[in-house]
PDB file of C-alpha atoms and ligand atoms in Angstrom:
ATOM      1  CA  UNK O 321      -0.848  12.509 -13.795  1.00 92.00           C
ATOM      2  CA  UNK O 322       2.869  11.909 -13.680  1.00 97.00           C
ATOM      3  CA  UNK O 323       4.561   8.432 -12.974  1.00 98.00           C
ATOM      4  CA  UNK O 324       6.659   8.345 -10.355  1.00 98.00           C
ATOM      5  CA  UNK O 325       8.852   5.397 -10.027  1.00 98.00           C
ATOM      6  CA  UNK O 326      11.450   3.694  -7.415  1.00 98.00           C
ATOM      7  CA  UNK O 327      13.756   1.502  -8.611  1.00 98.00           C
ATOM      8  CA  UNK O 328      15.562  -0.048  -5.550  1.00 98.00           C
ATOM      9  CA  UNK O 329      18.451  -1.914  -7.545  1.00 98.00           C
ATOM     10  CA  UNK O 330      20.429  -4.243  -5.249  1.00 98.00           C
ATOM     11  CA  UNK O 331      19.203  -2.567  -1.876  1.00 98.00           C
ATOM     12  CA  UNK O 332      16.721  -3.556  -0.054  1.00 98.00           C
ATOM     13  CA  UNK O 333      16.229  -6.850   1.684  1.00 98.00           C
ATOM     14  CA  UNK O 334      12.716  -8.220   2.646  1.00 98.00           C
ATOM     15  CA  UNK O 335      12.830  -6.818   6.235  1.00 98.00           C
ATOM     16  CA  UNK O 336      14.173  -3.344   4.758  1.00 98.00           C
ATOM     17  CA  UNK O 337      10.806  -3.326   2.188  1.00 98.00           C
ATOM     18  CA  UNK O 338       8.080  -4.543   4.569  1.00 97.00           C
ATOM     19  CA  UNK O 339       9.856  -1.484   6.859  1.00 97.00           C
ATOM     20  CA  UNK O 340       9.580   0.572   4.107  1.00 98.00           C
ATOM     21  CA  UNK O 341       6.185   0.391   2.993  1.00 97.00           C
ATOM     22  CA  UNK O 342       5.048   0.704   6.549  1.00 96.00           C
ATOM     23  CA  UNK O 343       6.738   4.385   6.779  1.00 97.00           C
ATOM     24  CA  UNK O 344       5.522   5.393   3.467  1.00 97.00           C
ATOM     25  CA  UNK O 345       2.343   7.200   3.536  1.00 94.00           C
ATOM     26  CA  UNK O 346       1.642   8.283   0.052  1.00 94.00           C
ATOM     27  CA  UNK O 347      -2.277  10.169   0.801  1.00 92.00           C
ATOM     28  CA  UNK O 348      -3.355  12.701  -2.115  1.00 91.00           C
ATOM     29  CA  UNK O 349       0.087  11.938  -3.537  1.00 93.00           C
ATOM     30  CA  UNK O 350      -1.376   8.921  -4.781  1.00 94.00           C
ATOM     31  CA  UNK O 351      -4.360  10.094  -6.638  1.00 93.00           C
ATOM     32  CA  UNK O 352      -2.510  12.519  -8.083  1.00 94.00           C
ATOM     33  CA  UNK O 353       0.657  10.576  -9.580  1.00 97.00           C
ATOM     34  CA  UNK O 354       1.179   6.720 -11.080  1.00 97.00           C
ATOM     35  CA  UNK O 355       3.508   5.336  -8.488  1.00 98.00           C
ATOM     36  CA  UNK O 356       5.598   1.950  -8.964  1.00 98.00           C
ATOM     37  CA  UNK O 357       8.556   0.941  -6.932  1.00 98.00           C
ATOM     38  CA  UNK O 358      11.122  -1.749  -8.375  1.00 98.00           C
ATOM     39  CA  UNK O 359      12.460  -4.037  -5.580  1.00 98.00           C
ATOM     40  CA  UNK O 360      14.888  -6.517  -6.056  1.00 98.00           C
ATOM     41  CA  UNK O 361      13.199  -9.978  -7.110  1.00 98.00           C
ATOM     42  CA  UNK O 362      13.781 -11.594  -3.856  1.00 98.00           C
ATOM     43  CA  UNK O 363      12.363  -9.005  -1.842  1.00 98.00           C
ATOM     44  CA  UNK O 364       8.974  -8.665  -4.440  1.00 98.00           C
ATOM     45  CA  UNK O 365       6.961 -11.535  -2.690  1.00 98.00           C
ATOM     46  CA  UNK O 366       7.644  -9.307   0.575  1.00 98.00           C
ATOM     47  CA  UNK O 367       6.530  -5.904  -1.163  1.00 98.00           C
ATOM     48  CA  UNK O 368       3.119  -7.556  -2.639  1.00 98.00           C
ATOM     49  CA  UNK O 369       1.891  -9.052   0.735  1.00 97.00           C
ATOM     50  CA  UNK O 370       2.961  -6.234   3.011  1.00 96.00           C
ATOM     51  CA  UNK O 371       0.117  -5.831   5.113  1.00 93.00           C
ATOM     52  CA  UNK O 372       1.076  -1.430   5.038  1.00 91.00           C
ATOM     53  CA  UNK O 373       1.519  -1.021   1.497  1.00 96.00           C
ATOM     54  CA  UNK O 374      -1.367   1.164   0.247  1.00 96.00           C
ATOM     55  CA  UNK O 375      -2.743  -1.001  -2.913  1.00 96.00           C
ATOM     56  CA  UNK O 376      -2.253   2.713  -5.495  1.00 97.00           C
ATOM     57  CA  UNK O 377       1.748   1.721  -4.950  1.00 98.00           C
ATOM     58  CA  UNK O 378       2.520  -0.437  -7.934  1.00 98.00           C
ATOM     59  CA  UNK O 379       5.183  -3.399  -8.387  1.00 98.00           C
ATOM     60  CA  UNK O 380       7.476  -3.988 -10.735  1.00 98.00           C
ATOM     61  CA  UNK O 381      10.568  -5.985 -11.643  1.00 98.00           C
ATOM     62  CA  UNK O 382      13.848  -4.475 -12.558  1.00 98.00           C
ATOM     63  CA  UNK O 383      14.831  -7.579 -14.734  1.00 98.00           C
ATOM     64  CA  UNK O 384      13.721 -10.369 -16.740  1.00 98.00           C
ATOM     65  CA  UNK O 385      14.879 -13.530 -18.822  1.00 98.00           C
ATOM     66  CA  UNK O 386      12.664 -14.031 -22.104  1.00 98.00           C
ATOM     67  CA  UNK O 387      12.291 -17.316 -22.086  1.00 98.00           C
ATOM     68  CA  UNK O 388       9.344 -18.711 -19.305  1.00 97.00           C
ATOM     69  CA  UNK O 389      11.728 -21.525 -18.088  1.00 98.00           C
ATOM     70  CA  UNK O 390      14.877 -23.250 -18.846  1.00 98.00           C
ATOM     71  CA  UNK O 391      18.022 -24.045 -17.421  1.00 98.00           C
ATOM     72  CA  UNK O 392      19.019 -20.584 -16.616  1.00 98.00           C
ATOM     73  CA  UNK O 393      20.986 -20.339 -13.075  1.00 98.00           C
ATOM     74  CA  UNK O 394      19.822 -17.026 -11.831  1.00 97.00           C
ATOM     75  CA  UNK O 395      17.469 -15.409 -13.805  1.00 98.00           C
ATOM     76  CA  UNK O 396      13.700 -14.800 -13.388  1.00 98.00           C
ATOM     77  CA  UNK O 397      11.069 -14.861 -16.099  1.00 98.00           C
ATOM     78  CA  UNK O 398       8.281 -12.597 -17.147  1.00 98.00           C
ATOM     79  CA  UNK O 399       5.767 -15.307 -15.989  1.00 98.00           C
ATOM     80  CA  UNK O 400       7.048 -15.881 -12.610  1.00 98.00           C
ATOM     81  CA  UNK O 401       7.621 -12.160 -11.902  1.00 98.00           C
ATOM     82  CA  UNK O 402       3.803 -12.038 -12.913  1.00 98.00           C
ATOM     83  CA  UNK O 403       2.681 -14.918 -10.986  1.00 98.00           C
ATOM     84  CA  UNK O 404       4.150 -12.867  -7.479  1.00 98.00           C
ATOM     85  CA  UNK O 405       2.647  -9.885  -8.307  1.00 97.00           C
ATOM     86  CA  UNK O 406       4.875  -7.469 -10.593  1.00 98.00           C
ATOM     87  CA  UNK O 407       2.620  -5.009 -12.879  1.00 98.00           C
ATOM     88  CA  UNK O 408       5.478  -3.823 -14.470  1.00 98.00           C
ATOM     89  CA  UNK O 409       9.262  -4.670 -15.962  1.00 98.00           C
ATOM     90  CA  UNK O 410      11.791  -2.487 -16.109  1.00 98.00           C
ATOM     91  CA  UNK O 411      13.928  -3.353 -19.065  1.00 98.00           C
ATOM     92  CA  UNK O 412      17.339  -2.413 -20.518  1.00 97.00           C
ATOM     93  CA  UNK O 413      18.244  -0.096 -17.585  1.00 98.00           C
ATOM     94  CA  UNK O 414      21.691   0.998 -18.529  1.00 96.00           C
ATOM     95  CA  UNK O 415      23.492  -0.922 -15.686  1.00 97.00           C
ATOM     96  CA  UNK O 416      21.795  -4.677 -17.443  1.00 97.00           C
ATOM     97  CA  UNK O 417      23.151  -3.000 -20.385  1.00 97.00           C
ATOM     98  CA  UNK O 418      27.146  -1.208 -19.493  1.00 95.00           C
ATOM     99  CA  UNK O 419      27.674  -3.666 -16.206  1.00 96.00           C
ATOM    100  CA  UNK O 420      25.772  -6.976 -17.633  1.00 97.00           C
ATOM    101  CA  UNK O 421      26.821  -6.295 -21.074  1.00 97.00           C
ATOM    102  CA  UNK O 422      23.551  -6.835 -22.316  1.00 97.00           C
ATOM    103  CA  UNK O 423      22.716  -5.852 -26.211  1.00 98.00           C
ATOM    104  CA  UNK O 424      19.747  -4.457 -28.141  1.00 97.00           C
ATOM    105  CA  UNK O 425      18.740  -7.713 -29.015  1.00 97.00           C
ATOM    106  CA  UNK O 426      18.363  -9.220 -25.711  1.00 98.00           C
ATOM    107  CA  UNK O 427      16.773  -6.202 -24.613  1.00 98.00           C
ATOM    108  CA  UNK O 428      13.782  -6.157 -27.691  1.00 97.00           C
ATOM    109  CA  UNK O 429      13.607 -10.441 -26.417  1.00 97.00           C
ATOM    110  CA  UNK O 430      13.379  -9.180 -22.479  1.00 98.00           C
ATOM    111  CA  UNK O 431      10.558  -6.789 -23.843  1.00 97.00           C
ATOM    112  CA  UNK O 432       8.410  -9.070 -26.055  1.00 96.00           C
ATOM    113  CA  UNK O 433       8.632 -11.460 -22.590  1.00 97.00           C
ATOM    114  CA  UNK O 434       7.572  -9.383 -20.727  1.00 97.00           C
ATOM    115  CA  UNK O 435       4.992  -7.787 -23.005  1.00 96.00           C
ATOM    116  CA  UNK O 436       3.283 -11.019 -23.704  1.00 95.00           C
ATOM    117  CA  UNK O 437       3.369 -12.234 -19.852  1.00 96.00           C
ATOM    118  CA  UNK O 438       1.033  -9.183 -19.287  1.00 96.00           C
ATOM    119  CA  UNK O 439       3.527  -6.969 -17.702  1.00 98.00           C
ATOM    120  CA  UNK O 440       4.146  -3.352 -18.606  1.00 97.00           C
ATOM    121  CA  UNK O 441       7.499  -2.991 -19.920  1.00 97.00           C
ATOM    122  CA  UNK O 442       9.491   0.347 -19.142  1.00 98.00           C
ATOM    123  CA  UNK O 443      12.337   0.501 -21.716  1.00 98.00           C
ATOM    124  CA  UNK O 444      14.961   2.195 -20.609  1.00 98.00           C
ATOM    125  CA  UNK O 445      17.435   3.902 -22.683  1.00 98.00           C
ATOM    126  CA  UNK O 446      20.529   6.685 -22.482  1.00 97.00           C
ATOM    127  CA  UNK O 447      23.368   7.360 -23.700  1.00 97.00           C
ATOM    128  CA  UNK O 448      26.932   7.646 -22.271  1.00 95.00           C
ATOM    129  CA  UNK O 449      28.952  10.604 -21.333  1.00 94.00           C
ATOM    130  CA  UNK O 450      31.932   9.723 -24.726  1.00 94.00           C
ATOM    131  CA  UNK O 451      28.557   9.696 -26.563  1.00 96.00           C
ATOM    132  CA  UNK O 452      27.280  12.564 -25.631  1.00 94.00           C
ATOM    133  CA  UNK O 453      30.865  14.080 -25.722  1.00 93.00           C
ATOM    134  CA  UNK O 454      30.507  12.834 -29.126  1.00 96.00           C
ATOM    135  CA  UNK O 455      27.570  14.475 -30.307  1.00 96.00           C
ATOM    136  CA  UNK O 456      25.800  11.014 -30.273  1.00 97.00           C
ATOM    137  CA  UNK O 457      23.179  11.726 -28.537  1.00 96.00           C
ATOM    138  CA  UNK O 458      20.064  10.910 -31.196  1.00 97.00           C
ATOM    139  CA  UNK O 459      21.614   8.706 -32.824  1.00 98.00           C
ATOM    140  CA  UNK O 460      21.947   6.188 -29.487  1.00 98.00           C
ATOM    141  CA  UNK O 461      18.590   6.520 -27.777  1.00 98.00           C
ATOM    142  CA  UNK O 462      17.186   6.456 -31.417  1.00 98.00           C
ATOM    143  CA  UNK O 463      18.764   3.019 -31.630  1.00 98.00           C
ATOM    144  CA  UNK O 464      17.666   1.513 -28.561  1.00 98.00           C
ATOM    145  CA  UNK O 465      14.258   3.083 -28.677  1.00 97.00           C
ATOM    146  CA  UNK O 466      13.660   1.014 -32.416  1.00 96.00           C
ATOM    147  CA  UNK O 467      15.156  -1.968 -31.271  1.00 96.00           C
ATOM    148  CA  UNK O 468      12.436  -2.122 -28.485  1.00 95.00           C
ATOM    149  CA  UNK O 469       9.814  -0.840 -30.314  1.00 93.00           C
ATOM    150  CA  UNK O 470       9.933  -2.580 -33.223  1.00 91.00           C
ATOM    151  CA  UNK O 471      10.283  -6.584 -31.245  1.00 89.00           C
ATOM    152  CA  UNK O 472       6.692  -5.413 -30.434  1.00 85.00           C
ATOM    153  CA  UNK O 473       5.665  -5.396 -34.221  1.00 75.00           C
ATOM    154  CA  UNK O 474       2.352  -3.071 -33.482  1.00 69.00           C
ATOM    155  CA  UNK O 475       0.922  -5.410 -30.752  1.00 75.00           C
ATOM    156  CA  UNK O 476       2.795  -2.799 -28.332  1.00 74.00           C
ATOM    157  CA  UNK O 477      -0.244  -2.903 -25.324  1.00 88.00           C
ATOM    158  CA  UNK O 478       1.648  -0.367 -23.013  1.00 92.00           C
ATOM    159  CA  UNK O 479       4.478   0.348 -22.424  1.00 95.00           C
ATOM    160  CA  UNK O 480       6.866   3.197 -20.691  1.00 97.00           C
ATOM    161  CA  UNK O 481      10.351   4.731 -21.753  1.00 98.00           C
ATOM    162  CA  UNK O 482      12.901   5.839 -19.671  1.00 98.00           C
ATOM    163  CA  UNK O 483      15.186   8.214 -21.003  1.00 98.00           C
ATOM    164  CA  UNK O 484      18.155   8.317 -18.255  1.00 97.00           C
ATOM    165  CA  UNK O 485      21.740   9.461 -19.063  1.00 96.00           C
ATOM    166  CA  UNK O 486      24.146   7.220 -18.353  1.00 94.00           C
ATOM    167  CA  UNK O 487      26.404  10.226 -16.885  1.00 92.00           C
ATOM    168  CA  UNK O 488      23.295  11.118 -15.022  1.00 92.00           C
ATOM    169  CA  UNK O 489      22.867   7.856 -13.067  1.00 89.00           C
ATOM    170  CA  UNK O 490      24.191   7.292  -9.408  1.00 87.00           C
ATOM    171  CA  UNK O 491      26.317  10.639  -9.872  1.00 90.00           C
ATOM    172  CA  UNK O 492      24.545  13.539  -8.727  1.00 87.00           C
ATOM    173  CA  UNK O 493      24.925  15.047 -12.123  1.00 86.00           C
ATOM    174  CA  UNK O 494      20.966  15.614 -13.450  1.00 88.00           C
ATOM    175  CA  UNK O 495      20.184  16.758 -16.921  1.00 90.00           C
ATOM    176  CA  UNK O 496      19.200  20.145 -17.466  1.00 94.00           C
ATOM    177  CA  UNK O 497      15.540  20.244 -17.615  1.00 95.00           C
ATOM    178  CA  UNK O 498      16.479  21.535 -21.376  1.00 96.00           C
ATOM    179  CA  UNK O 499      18.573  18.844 -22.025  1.00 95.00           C
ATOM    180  CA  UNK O 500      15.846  15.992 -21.072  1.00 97.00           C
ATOM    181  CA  UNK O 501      13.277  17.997 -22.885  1.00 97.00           C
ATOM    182  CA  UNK O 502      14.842  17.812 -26.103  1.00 97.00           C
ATOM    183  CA  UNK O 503      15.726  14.170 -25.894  1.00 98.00           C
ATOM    184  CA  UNK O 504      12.157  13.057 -25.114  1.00 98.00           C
ATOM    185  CA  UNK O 505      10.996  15.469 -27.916  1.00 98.00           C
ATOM    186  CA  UNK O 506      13.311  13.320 -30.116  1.00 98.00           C
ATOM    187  CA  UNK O 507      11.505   9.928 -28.182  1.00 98.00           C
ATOM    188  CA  UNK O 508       8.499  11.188 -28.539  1.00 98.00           C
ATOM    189  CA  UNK O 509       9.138  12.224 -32.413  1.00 98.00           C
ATOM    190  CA  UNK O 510      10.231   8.888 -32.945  1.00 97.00           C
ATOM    191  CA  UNK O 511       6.795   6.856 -31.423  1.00 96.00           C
ATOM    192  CA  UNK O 512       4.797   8.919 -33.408  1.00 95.00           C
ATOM    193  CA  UNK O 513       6.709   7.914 -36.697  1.00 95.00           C
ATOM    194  CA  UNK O 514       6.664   4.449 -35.791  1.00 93.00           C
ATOM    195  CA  UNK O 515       3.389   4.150 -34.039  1.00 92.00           C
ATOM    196  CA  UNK O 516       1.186   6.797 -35.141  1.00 92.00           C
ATOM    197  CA  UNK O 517       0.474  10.320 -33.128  1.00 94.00           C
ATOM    198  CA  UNK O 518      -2.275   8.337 -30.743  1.00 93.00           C
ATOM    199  CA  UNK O 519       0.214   5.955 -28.987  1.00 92.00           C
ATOM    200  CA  UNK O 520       3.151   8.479 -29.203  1.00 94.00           C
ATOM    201  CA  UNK O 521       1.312  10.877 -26.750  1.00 94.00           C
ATOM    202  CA  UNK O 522      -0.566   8.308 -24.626  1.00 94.00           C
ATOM    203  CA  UNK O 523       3.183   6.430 -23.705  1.00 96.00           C
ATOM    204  CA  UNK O 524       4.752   8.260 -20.836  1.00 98.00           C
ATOM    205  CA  UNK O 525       8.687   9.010 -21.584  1.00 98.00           C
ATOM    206  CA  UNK O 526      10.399   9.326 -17.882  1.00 98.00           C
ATOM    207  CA  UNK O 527      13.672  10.794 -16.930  1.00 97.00           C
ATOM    208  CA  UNK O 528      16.227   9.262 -15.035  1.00 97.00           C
ATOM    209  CA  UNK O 529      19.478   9.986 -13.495  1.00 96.00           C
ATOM    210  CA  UNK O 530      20.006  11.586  -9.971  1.00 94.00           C
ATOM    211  CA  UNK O 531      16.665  13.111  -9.406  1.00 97.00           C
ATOM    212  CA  UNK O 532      15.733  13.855  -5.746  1.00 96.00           C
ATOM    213  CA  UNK O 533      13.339  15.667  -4.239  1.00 97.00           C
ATOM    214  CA  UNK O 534      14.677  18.950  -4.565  1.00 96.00           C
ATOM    215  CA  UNK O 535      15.088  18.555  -8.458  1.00 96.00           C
ATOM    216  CA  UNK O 536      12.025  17.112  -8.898  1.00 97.00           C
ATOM    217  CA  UNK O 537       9.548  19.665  -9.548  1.00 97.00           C
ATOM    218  CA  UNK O 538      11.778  21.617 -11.488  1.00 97.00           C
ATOM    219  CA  UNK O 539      12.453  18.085 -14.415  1.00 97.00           C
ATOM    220  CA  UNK O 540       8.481  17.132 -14.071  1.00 97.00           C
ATOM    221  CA  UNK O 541       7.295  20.320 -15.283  1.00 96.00           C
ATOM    222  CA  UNK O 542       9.942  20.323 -18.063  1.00 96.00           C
ATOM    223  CA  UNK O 543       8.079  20.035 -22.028  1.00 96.00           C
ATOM    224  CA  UNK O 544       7.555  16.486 -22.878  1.00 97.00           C
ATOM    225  CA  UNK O 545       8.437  14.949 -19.300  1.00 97.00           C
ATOM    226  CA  UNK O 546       5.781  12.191 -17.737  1.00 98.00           C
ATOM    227  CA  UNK O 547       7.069  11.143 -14.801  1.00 98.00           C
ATOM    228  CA  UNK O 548      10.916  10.253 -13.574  1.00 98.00           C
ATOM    229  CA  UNK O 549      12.464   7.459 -12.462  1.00 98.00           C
ATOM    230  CA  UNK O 550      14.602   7.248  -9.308  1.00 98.00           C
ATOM    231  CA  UNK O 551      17.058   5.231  -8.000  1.00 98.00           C
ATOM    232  CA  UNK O 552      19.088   5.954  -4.776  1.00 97.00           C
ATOM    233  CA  UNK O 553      16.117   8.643  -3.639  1.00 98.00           C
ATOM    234  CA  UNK O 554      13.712   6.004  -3.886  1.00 98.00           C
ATOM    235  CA  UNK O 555      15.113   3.786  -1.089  1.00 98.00           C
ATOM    236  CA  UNK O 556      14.274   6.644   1.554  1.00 98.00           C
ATOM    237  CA  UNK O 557      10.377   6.823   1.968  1.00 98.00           C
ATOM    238  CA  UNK O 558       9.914  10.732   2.824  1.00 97.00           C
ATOM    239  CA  UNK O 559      12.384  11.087  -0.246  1.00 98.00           C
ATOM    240  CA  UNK O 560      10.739   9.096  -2.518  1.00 98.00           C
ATOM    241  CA  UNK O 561       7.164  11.064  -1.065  1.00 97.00           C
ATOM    242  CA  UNK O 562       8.998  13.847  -1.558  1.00 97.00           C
ATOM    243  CA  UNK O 563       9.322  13.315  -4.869  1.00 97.00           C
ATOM    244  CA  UNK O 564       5.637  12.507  -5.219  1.00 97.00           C
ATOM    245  CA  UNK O 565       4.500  15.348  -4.287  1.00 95.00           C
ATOM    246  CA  UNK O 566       6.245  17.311  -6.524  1.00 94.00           C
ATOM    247  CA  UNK O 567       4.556  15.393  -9.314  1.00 89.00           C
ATOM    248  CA  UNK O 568       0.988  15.670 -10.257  1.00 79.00           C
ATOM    249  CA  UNK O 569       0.511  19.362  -9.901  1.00 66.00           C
TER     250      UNK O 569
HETATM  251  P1  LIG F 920      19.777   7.443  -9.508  1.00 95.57           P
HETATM  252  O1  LIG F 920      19.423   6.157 -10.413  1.00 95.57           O
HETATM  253  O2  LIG F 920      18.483   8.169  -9.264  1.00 95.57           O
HETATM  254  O3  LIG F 920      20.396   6.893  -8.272  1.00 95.57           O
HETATM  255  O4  LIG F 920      20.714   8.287 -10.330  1.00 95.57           O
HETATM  256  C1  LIG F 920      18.460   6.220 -11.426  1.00 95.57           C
HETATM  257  C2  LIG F 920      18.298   4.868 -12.089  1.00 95.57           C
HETATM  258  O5  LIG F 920      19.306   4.156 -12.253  1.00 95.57           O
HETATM  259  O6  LIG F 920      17.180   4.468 -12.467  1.00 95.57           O
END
């Protein structure tokens, strides 16, 4: 069972989902694979009550503030993205972090929120090309991986990780199957230290970062890799299909 997840990131409109979800015929794909897709907030109310969208599709949210309400011009809360259907949060994803500036902090608050509000949280975390130039690989995802883990203080309930390189993302450059292998070995290494051997094997670790459906099989048969997640070959239904089927096997 691999998880194979969408996230749609500023594209997307209402119209453009509803569309979408009537093209996408997911069959055996389905049973065989976990799959989510991350629209933007506006067009989630549109996603949950398309009348096409086959029910094993999961929703999630690609963003949320940790506090349930407040005077906070723009954001959307754990609570609200749970009241219009999102399963799932994705949190930390390296543009909130490098374009929004957000920190490690806000990221362990963003996780707790949505942890708490009953939605799945899938931490994402990567490191940038001068880092990796720099030999600085561990040492980053190690950071942001404790940072989230740790806000959750051994009440964890589920939760995903997404390992995607920052170098990776929007590019075209993918990690070497090798090269994600060995940084979810160091993921995984890391769960089981902090959470015990149980949870460390039972939390899928995803990669990210310009995967498409002819990379696909090739990363989700790679050692210690659950599921992926994809951005720009997501918004295509036979792509993001595509990439389902590869999955599962
Ligand atoms: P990409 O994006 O597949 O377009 O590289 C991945 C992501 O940002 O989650």
């Amino acid at each position: 069972m691999a998880v194979i997840a969408g996230n749609w990131k500023m594209y997307m409109g209402p119209a453009e989902t509803r569309a979408f979800f009537a093209a996408l015929q997911v069959g055996a794909a389905a049973d065989r694979n976990e799959l989510i897709i991350f629209p933007p907030t506006v067009s989630l109310g549109a996603a949950v009550s398309s009348p096409d969208r086959d029910p094993r599709v999961q929703l999630g949210v690609q963003n949320v503030h940790w506090e349930s309400t407040g005077a906070f011009t723009g954001e959307t809360s754990a609570i609200m993205a749970a009241e219009v259907g999102a399963k799932f949060a994705l949190v930390g994803h390296s543009e909130r972090r490098h374009v929004f500036a957000e920190t490690d902090e806000e990221v362990a608050l963003k996780v707790v929120a949505a942890r708490d509000h009953g939605l799945v949280p899938v931490v994402c975390v990567g490191e940038t090309l001068d880092e990796r130039r720099a030999d600085r690989v561990e040492e980053v995802i190690l950071r942001q991986l404790r940072a989230a883990v740790s806000a959750l203080a051994g009440g964890q309930g589920r939760f995903l990780i997404a390992y995607e390189p920052v170098w990776a993302i929007g590019t075209g450059e993918t990690a070497t199957p090798d090269d994600a292998s060995s940084a979810h070995q160091t993921l995984r290494a890391e769960l089981e230290a902090s959470l015990g051997i149980a949870a460390a094997l039972r939390t899928p670790i995803l990669y990210g970062g310009s995967v498409k459906p002819s990379n696909a099989a090739e990363l989700l048969s790679a050692p210690e890799v659950d599921g992926v997640l994809v951005g720009g070959a997501s918004l295509d239904p036979d792509s993001f299909l595509g990439i389902a089927l590869a999955g599962g096997g």
